[in-house]
CSV table of C-alpha atoms and ligand atoms in Angstrom, one decimal:
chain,number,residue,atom,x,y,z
A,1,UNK,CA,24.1,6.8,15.8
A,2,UNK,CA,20.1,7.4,15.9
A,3,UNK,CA,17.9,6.7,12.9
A,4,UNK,CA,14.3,7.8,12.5
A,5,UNK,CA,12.6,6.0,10.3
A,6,UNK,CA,10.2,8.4,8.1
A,7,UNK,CA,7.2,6.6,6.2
A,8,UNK,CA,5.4,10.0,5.1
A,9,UNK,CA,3.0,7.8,2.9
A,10,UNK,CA,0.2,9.7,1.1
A,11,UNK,CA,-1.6,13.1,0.7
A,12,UNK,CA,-0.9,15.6,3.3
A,13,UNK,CA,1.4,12.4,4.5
A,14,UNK,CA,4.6,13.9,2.9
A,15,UNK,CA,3.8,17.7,3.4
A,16,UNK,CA,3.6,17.9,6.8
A,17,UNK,CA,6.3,15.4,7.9
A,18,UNK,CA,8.6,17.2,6.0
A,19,UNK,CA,8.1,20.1,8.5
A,20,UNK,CA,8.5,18.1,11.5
A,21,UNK,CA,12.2,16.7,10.0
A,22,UNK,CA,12.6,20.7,9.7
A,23,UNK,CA,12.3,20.8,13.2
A,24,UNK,CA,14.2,17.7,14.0
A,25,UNK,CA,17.2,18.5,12.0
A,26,UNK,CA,17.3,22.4,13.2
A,27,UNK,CA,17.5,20.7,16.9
A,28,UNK,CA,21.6,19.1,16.0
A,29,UNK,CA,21.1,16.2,17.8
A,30,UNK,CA,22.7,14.1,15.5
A,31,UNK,CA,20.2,12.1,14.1
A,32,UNK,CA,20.1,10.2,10.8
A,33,UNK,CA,16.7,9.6,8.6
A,34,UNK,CA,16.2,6.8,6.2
A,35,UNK,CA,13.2,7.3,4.0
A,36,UNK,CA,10.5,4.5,3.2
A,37,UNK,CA,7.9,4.4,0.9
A,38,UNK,CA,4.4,3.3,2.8
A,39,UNK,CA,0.7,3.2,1.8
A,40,UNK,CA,-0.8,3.9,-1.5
A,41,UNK,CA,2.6,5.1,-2.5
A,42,UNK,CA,4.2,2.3,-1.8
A,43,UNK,CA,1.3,-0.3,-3.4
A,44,UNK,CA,1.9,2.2,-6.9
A,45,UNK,CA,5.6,1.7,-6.5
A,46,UNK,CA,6.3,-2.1,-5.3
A,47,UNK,CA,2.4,-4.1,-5.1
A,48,UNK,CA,2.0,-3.8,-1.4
A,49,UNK,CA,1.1,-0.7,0.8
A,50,UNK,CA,3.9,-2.4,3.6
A,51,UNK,CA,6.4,-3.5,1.9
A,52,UNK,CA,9.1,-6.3,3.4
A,53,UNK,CA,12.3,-3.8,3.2
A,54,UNK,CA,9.7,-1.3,4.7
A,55,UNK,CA,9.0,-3.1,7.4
A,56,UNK,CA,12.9,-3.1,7.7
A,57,UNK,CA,13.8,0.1,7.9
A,58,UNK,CA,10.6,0.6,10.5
A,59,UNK,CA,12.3,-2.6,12.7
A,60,UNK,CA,15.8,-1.1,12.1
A,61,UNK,CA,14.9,2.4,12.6
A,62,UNK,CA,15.7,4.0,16.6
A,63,UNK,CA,12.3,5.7,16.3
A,64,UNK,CA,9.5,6.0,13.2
A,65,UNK,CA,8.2,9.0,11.9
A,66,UNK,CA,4.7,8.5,10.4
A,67,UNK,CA,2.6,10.7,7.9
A,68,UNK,CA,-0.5,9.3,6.9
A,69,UNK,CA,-1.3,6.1,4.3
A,70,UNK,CA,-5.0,6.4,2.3
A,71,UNK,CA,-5.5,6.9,-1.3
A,72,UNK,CA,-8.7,7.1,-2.6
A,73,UNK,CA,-7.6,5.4,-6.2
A,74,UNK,CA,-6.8,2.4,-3.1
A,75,UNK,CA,-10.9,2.4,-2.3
A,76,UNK,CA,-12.0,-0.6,-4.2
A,77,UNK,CA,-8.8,-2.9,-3.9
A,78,UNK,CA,-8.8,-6.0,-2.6
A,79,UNK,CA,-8.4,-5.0,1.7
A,80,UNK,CA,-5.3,-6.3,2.1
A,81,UNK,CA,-3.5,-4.0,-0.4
A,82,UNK,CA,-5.1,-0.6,0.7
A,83,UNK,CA,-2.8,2.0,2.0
A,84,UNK,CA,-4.5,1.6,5.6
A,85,UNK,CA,-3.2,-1.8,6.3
A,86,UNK,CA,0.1,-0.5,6.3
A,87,UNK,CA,-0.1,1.5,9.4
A,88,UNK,CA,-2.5,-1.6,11.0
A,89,UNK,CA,0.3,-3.5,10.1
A,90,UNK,CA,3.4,-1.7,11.2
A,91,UNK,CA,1.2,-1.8,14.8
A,92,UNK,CA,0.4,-4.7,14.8
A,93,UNK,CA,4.1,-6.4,13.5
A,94,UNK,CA,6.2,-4.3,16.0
A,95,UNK,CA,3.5,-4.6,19.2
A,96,UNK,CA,2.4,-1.2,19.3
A,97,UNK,CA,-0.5,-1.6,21.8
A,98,UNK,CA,-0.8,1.9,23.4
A,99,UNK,CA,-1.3,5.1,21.7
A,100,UNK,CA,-0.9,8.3,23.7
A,101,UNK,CA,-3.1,10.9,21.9
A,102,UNK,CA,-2.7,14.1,24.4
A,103,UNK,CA,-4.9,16.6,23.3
A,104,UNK,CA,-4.5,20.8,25.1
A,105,UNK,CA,-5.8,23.5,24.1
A,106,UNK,CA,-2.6,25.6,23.1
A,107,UNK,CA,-3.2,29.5,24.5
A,108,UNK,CA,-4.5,31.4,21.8
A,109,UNK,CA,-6.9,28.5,19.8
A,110,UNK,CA,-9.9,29.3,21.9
A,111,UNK,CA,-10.7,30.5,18.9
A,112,UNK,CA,-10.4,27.8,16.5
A,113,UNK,CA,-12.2,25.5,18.6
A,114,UNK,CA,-15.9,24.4,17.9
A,115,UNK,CA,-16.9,25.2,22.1
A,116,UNK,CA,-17.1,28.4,23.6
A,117,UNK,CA,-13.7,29.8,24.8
A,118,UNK,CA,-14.4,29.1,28.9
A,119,UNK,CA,-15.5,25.4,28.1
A,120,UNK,CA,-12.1,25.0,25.7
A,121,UNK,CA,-9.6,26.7,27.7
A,122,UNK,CA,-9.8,23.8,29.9
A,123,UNK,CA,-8.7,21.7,27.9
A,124,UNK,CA,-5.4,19.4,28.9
A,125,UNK,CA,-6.2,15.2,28.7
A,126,UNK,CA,-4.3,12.2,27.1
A,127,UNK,CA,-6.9,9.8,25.5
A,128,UNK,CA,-4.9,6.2,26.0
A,129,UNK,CA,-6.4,4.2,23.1
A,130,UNK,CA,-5.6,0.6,23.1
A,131,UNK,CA,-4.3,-0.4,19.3
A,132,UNK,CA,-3.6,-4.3,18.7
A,133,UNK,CA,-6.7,-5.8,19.6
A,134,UNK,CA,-10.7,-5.1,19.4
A,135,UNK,CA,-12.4,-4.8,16.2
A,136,UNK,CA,-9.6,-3.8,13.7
A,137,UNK,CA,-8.5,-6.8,14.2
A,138,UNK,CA,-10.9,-9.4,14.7
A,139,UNK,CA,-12.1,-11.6,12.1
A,140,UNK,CA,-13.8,-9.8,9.7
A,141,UNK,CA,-15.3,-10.8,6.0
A,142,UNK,CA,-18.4,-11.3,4.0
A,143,UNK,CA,-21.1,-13.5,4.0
A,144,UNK,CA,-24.8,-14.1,2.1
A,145,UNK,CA,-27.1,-15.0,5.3
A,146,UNK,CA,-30.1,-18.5,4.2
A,147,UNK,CA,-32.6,-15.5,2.8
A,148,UNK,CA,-29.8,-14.7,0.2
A,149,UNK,CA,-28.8,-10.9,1.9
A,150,UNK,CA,-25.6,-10.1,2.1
A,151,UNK,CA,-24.0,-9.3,5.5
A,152,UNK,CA,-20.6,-8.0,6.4
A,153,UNK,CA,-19.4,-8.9,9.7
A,154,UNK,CA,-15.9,-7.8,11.8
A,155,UNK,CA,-15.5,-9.7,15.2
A,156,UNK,CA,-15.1,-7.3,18.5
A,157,UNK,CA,-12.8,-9.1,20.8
A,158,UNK,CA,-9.9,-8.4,24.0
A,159,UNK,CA,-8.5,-11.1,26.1
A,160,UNK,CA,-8.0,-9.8,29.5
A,161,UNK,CA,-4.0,-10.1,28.9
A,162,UNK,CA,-4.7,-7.4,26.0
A,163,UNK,CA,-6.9,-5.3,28.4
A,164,UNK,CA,-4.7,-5.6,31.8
A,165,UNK,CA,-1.7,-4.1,30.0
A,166,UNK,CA,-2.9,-1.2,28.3
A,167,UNK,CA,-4.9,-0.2,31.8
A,168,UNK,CA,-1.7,-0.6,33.5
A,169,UNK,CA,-0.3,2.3,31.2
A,170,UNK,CA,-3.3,3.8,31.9
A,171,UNK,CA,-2.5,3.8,35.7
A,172,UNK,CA,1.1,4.5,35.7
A,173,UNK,CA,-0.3,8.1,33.4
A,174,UNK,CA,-2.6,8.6,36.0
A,175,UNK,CA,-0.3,8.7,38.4
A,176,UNK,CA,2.2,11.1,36.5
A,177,UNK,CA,-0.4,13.4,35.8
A,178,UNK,CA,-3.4,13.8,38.7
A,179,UNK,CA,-4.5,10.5,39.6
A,180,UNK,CA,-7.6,10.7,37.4
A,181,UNK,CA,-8.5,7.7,35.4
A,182,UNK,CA,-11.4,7.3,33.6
A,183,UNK,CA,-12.3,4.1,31.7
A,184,UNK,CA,-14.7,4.3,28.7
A,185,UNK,CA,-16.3,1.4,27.1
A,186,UNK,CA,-20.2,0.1,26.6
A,187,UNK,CA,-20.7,-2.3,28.8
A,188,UNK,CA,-23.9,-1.8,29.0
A,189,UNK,CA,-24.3,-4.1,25.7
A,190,UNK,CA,-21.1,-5.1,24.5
A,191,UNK,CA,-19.1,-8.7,26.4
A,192,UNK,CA,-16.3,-7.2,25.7
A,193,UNK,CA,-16.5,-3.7,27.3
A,194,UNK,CA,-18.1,-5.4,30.4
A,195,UNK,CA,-14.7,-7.2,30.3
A,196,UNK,CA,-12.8,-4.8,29.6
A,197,UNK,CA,-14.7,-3.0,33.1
A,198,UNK,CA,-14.1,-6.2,35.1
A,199,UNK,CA,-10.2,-6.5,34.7
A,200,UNK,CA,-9.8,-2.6,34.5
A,201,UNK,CA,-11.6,-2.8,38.3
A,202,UNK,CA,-9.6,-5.9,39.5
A,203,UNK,CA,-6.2,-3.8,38.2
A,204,UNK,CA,-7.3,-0.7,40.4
A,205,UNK,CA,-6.8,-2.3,43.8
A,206,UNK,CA,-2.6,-2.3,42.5
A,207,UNK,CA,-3.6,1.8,42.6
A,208,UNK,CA,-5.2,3.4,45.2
A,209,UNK,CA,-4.0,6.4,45.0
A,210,UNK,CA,-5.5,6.5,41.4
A,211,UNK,CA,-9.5,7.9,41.0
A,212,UNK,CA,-10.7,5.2,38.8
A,213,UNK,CA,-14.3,6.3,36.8
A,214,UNK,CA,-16.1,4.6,34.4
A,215,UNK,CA,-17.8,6.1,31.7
A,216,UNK,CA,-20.2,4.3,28.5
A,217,UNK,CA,-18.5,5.8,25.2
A,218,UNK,CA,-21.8,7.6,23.8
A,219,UNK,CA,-22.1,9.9,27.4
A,220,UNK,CA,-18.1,10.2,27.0
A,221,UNK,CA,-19.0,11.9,23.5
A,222,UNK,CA,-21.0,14.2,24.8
A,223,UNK,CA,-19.5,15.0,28.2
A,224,UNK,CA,-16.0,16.2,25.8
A,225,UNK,CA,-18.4,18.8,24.2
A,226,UNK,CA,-20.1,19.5,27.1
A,227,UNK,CA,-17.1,20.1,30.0
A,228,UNK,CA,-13.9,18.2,28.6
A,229,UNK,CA,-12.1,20.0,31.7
A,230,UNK,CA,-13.3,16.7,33.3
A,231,UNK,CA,-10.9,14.3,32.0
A,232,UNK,CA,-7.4,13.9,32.6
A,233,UNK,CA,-6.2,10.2,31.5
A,234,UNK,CA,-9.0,8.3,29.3
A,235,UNK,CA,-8.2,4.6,28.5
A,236,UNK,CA,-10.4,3.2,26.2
A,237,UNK,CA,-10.6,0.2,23.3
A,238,UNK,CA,-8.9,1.0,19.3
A,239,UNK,CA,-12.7,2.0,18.1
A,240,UNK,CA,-13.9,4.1,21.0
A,241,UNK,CA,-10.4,5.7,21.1
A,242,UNK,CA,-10.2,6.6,17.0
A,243,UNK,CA,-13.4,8.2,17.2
A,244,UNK,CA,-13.3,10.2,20.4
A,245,UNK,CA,-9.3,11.8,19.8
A,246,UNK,CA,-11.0,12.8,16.1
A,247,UNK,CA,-13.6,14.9,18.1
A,248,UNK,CA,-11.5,15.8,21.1
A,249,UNK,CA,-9.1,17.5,18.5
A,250,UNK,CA,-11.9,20.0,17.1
A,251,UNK,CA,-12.4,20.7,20.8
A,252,UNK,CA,-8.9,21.6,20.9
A,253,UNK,CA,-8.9,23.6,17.9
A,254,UNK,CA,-8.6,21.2,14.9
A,255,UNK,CA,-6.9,17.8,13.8
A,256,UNK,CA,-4.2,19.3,12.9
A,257,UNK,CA,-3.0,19.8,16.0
A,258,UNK,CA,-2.8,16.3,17.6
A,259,UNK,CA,-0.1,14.1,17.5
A,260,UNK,CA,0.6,10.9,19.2
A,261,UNK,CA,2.7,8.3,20.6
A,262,UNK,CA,2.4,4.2,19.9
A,263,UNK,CA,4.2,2.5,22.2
A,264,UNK,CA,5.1,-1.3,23.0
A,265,UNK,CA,6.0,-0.5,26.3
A,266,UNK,CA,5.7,2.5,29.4
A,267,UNK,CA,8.9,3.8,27.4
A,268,UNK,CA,9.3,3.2,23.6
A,269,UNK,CA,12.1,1.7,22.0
A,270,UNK,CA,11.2,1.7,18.2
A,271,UNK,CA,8.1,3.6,19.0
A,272,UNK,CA,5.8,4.8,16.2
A,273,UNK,CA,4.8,8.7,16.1
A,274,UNK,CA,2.2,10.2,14.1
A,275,UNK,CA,-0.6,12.9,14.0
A,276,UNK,CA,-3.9,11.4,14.7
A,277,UNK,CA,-5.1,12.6,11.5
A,278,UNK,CA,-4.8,11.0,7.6
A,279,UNK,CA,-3.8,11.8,4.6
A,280,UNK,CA,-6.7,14.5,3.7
A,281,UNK,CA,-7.2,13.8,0.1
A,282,UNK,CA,-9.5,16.9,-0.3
A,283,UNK,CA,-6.6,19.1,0.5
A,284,UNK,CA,-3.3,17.7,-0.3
A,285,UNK,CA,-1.1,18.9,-2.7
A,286,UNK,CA,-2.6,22.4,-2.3
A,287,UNK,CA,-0.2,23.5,0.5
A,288,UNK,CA,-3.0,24.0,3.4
A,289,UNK,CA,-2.2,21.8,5.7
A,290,UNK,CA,-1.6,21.9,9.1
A,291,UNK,CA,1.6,20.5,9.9
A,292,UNK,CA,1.3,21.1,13.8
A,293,UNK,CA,0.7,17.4,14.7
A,294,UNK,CA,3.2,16.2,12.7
A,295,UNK,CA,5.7,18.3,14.3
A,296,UNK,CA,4.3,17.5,17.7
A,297,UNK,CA,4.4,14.2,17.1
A,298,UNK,CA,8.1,14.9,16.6
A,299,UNK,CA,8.7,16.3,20.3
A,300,UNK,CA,6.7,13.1,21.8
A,301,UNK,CA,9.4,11.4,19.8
A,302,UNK,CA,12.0,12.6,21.3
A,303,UNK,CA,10.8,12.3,24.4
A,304,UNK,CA,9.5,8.7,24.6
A,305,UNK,CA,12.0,7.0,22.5
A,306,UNK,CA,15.2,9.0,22.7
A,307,UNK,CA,14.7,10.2,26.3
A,308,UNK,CA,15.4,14.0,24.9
A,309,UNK,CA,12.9,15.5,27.3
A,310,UNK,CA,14.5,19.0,26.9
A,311,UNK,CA,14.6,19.0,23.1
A,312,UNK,CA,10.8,17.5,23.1
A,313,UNK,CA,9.9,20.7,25.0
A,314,UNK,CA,11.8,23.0,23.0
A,315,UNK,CA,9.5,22.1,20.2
A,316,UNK,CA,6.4,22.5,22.0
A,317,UNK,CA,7.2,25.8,23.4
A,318,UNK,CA,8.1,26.9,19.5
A,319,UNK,CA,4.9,26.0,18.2
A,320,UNK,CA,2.8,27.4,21.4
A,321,UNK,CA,4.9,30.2,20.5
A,322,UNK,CA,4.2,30.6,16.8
A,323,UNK,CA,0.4,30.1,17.7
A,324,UNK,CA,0.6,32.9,20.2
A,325,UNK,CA,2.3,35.3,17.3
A,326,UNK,CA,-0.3,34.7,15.2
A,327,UNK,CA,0.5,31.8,13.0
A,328,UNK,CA,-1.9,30.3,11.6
A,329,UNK,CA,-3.4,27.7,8.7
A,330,UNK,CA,-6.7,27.9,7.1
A,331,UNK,CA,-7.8,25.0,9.6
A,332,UNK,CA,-7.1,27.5,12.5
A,333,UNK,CA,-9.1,30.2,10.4
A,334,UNK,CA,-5.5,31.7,8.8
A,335,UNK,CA,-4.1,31.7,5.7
A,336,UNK,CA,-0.1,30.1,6.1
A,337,UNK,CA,0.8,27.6,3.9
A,338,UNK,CA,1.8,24.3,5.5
A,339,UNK,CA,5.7,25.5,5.0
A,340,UNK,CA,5.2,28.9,6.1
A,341,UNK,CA,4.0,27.6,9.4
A,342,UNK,CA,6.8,25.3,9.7
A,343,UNK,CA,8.8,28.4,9.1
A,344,UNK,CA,7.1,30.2,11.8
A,345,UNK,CA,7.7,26.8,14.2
A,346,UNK,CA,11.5,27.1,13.7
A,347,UNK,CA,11.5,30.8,13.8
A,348,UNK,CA,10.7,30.3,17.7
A,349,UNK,CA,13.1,27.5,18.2
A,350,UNK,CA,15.2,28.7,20.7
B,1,NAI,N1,-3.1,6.9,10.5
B,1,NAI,C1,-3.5,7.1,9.3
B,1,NAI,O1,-2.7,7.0,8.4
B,1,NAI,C2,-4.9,7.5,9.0
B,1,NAI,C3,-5.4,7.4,7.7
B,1,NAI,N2,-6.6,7.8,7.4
B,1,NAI,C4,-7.0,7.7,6.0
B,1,NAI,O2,-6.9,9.0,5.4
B,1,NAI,C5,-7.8,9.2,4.4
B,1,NAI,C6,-8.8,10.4,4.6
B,1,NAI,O3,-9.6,10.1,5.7
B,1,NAI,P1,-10.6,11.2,6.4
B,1,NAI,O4,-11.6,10.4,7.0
B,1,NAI,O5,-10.9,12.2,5.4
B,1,NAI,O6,-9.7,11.8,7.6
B,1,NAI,P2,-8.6,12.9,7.6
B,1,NAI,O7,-8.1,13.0,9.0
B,1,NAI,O8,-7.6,12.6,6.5
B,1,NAI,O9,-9.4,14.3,7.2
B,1,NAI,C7,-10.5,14.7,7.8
B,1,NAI,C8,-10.8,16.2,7.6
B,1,NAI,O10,-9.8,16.9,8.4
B,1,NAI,C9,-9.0,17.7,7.5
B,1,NAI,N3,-7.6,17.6,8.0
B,1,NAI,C10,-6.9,16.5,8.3
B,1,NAI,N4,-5.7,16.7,8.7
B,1,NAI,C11,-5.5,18.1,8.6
B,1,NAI,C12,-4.4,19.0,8.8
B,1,NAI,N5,-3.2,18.5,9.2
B,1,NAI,N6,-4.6,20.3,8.5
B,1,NAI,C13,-5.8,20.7,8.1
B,1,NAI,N7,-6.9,19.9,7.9
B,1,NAI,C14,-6.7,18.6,8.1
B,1,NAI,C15,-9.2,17.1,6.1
B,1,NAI,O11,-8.9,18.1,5.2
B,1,NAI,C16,-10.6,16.6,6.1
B,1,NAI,O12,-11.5,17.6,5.8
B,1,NAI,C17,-8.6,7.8,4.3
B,1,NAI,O13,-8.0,7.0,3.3
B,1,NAI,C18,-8.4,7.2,5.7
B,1,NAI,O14,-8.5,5.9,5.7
B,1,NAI,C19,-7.5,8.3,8.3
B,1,NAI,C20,-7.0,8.4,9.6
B,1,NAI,C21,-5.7,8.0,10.1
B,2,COI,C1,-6.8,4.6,9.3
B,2,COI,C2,-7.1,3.8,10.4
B,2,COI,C3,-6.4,2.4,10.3
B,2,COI,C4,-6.9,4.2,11.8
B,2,COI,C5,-7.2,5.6,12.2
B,2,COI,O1,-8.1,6.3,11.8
B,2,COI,C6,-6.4,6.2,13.2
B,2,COI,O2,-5.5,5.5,13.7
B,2,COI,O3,-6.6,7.3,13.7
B,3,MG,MG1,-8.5,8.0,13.2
C-alpha cells in the first residue's frame, strides 16, 4: 500500500491541494492519503505549527503532499511557533536538501507572462535550490549593539559537505538534460559563495562532459528577464534559489504554475512536493487560485518517489492540455475558479 501524506496547511494551502488529490485519485493507482494538520492551522488547533504526530504521518507517509503554511494572525508570534517553521522543519527533520523547481513555459502562456512572447517561449530550466543549510538556518536573533541600536542578525553559512552534494545533483541533472550547468552565488563578497565556487569547481573535473558556468545572483536576475532561454540546470544556495524560482515563474506565466520536488537523495523516498508558492492570504478563500502547481507538483510526485513516470506525464500533458483549450484562472488573465480548473485538468486526463 502507498500513502501520501497531505499537509494542505493554510490559505490557498487547502484549495489547491485538494485539486491535485483530484487528479491523484482519478489516476487508480491505488494510493491511500492520511491527512495532517500543518502551519497556522495546526498552531490554532494543537500549539505548534509542526506538530509531533505530524511529523509522523510526514515520516510514515510513502510521499508528502504540501500546500502552503503562513497566516498572517501568526505575524507577531514568537518565531518558533509561526506557520513557516513547519515546512523549514519538515526539511530540515527528514533531510530534504535539494529542491527541483523546473520552470517551462507551457504552449499557450506566452501570454500570461511578464516578457515578450519570443523571449518566454524559450523557456524550459530546473532551478536546483539547495534547502538545509545557508541563511534559513544559521544562527539568527537579536541584539542591542554598545551605542544602544538594535540590530537583527541571521548567520549565512555551507560546509563544503552541504555544497558538494547538492552540486553533485546538480551534475547528474545536467547530464540528463543538456549538459548545461550554471552555478549562481556572490562570490564576489560573500565567503560563503566563493566557497560554494571553489568546491562546485573542484566537483566539475568528476564531469567533463558537463558545461560548468558561473554566474553572481544579481546578473542571474536580470539575465532570466533578459534571455532565460540561456539556462538549463541552475544550482544555487536556499536564498538565491527562493528568490530567483519566485521571478522565474512570472517569466513562465505566474506562480501558480510551478511546482517542485525536495528530495534527500538523486531519487526520493519520502520526498516532499509542493508549489513554490504560499498560502496567498490576499486571495484565499475566494476560489481564485491557481491550483496548476499544486497539481504539478503531484506528477513530480509520482515520478520521483513512486517511480510512476507514465502517470506523472499523464498529468502534465492534461494540464498543457487544459491550458491549450483555454483554461484559465484570473492569474493567467481568465476567470476559472480554482475547482473549475481542476475540472478542466481531469477533463483531459486521458
Ligand atoms: N512553502 C510555503 O509554504 C511558503 C509560504 N509562504 C508564506 O505565505 C504567506 C504569503 O506570502 P507571500 O509573500 O504573499 O507569497 P505568496 O506566494 O503566497 O503570494 C504572492 C502573490 O502571488 C499570488 N499567488 C500565489 N500563489 C498563487 C496561485 N496559486 N494562484 C494565483 N495567485 C497566486 C498571491 O495572491 C500574491 O499576490 C506568508 O506567510 C509566507 O511566509 C511563502 C512562500 C512559500
Ligand atoms: C516560507 C519560506 C520558509 C520559504 C519559501 O518562500 C519557499 O520555500 O519558497
Ligand atoms: Mg519562496
Amino acid at each position: 500500500m502507498t500513502t501520501i501524506a497531505i499537509l494542505a496547511g493554510d490559505g490557498i494551502g487547502p484549495e489547491v491541494t485538494a485539486q491535485a488529490r483530484r487528479v491523484l485519485e482519478a489516476l487508480d493507482l491505488d494510493l491511500t492519503f492520511e491527512d495532517a494538520l500543518v502551519g497556522g492551522a495546526a498552531y490554532f488547533a494543537a500549539g505548534h505549527p509542526l506538530p509531533p504526530e505530524t511529523l509522523d504521518v510526514a515520516k510514515r507517509a510513502d510521499a508528502i503532499l504540501f500546500g502552503a503554511v503562513g497566516d498572517p494572525r501568526c505575524d507577531a508570534l514568537e518565531r518558533r511557533f509561526r506557520p513557516e517553521q513547519a515546512i523549514l522543519g519538515l526539511r530540515a527533520a527528514l533531510g530534504l536538501f535539494a529542491n527541483l523547481r523546473p520552470a517551462t513555459l507551457f504552449p499557450g502562456l506566452e501570454d500570461a507572462s511578464a516578457l515578450r512572447p519570443e523571449v518566454a517561449r524559450e523557456i524550459d530550466m530546473v532551478i536546483l535550490r539547495e534547502l538545509n543549510g545557508d541563511v534559513y538556518f544559521g544562527e539568527k536573533g537579536f541584539r542591542t549593539a554598545a551605542n544602544g541600536t538594535r540590530e537583527g542578525y541571521d548567520v549565512m553559512s555551507y560546509n563544503e559537505a552541504e555544497v558538494r552534494r547538492i552540486a553533485v545533483v546538480g551534475f547528474e541533472m545536467a547530464k540528463r538534460r543538456k549538459n548545461k550547468l550554471c552555478s549562481v552565488d556572490k562570490a564576489n563578497v560573500l565567503e560563503t559563495s566563493q566557497l560554494w565556487r571553489d568546491v562546485v569547481v573542484e566537483l566539475s573535473a568528476d564531469y567533463p562532459e558537463v558545461a560548468l558556468t558561473h554566474m553572481y545572483v544579481d546578473n542571474a536576475a536580470m539575465q532570466l528577464v533578459r534571455n532565460p532561454g540561456q539556462f538549463d540546470v541552475i544550482v544555487t544556495g536556499n536564498l538565491f534559489g527562493d528568490i530567483l524560482s519566485d521571478q522565474a515563474s512570472m517569466c513562465a506565466g505566474s506562480i501558480g504554475m510551478l511546482p517542485s520536488a525536495s528530495l534527500s537523495a538523486w531519487s526520493g523516498a519520502n520526498g516532499l512536493y509542493e508549489p513554490i508558492h504560499g498560502s496567498a492570504p490576499d486571495i484565499a478563500g475566494q476560489g481564485k487560485a491557481n491550483p496548476c502547481a499544486a497539481i504539478l507538483s503531484a506528477a513530480m510526485l509520482l515520478r520521483h518517489s513512486l517511480n510512476q513516470e507514465e502517470a506523472a506525464l499523464k498529468i502534465e500533458a492534461a494540464v498543457s492540455a487544459a491550458l491549450v483549450a483555454g483554461a484559465r484562472t484570473p492569474d493567467l488573465g481568465g476567470t476559472m475558479t480554482t475547482s473549475e480548473m481542476g475540472d478542466a485538468v481531469l477533463a483531459a486526463l486521458v
